[in-house]
């Protein structure tokens, strides 16, 4: 708590303690992820933040806490590639808030549990600031794809509880378009002559390059 001092005509001073409550989000947008099978792990998220990188970012890429010795489920992002001095597993993975505009964002995570042969429920909850783009879940173990924009929960059988691998794919919903403007039909060409082919391209996120084949 912080102390606020109030003075008045009274020669004495009085003070009150003001407790500051609430939390400050360090992300510009995020998607909360929970895994449940009886026990629950709901302290996980992916997202975008100003200045975040593809590597480890202190304060927003949070280490995964140890799970209980029994009756547990744990969802985490394995980032041995970040070469963190203390941690390999993280409960969050954040990129730059605008990275998706010119790139497909891919997050890979694992779920483990000691609850065998039971239904595991994964729930993905975007906040109000998540860009309105395509969001897919890929079950790498079962080779299935689900559009999380249409259904934000996913179920699978825990089996023997060993690590189940997933991938989240987040990308620009509107793909690039191209249209040939010349020739556009009905032209006649002489063999051996050179003609200029023209076209237009468009994408809400911008065009990096065009390949003609």
Steps between C-alpha positions, in 0.01 A plus 500: 500500500602862448445784752297808407544798734210743539549835674234735634459801728545259786859524624524122492551301185305189423599225263321210340632195324384467144521147364559493126321206345469358152750363253685647205517297180842488337355378171312696235291192425499144623330162477460320832532121488379252758529121523274295722445132573374531857814688602538830315790706364363840399798733538612493138480743211640605166479851365656815365677782679678813388869427455476126572733269307494142378740416781474529877348825626529563871173572684272372221647156417429340835662177628270202551467424874554140617186288491368291789659157549166331430154576363634770271482641150761737358501706180826665402712637216833318471765758416837343552592709193475816712804386700359639824739450789238343727191395302410305187122487545278809491132566563485790253649584162465855366610655170495858375142628483521561123707196402191321363446770235783372282559156646317188605541466875555143620501400865572140600407362840468170688252365751584228752290343774504200731124454450480216251235412241283801576364795302730803491339835418705785354334841500629805311366841606607806298472838669319791336818632337599190304509585125216343306715251310505124448585289803552125464599220733698209356503176700841366400437162661166436329575705187177701528426867438238714674390856428502662843307799368204265450548283810736607777507166686679181401468153652733201487563183696789518744606140430799412713553866589823545304568833329239595240632754249306787346556797275310830492502677164403867486504689171348764279142394423495658154760346272664690214320535169641543148338591170657509153414830332675432169441285309145461624349298212445543128849624409698365205878466516769452237750221553839640602371837618535614862203616700471642848278309741352715774311412816379644827541354848337588828514391863380683812833424665709614204688319223860403571579352159341344193616175339404425139524138390 
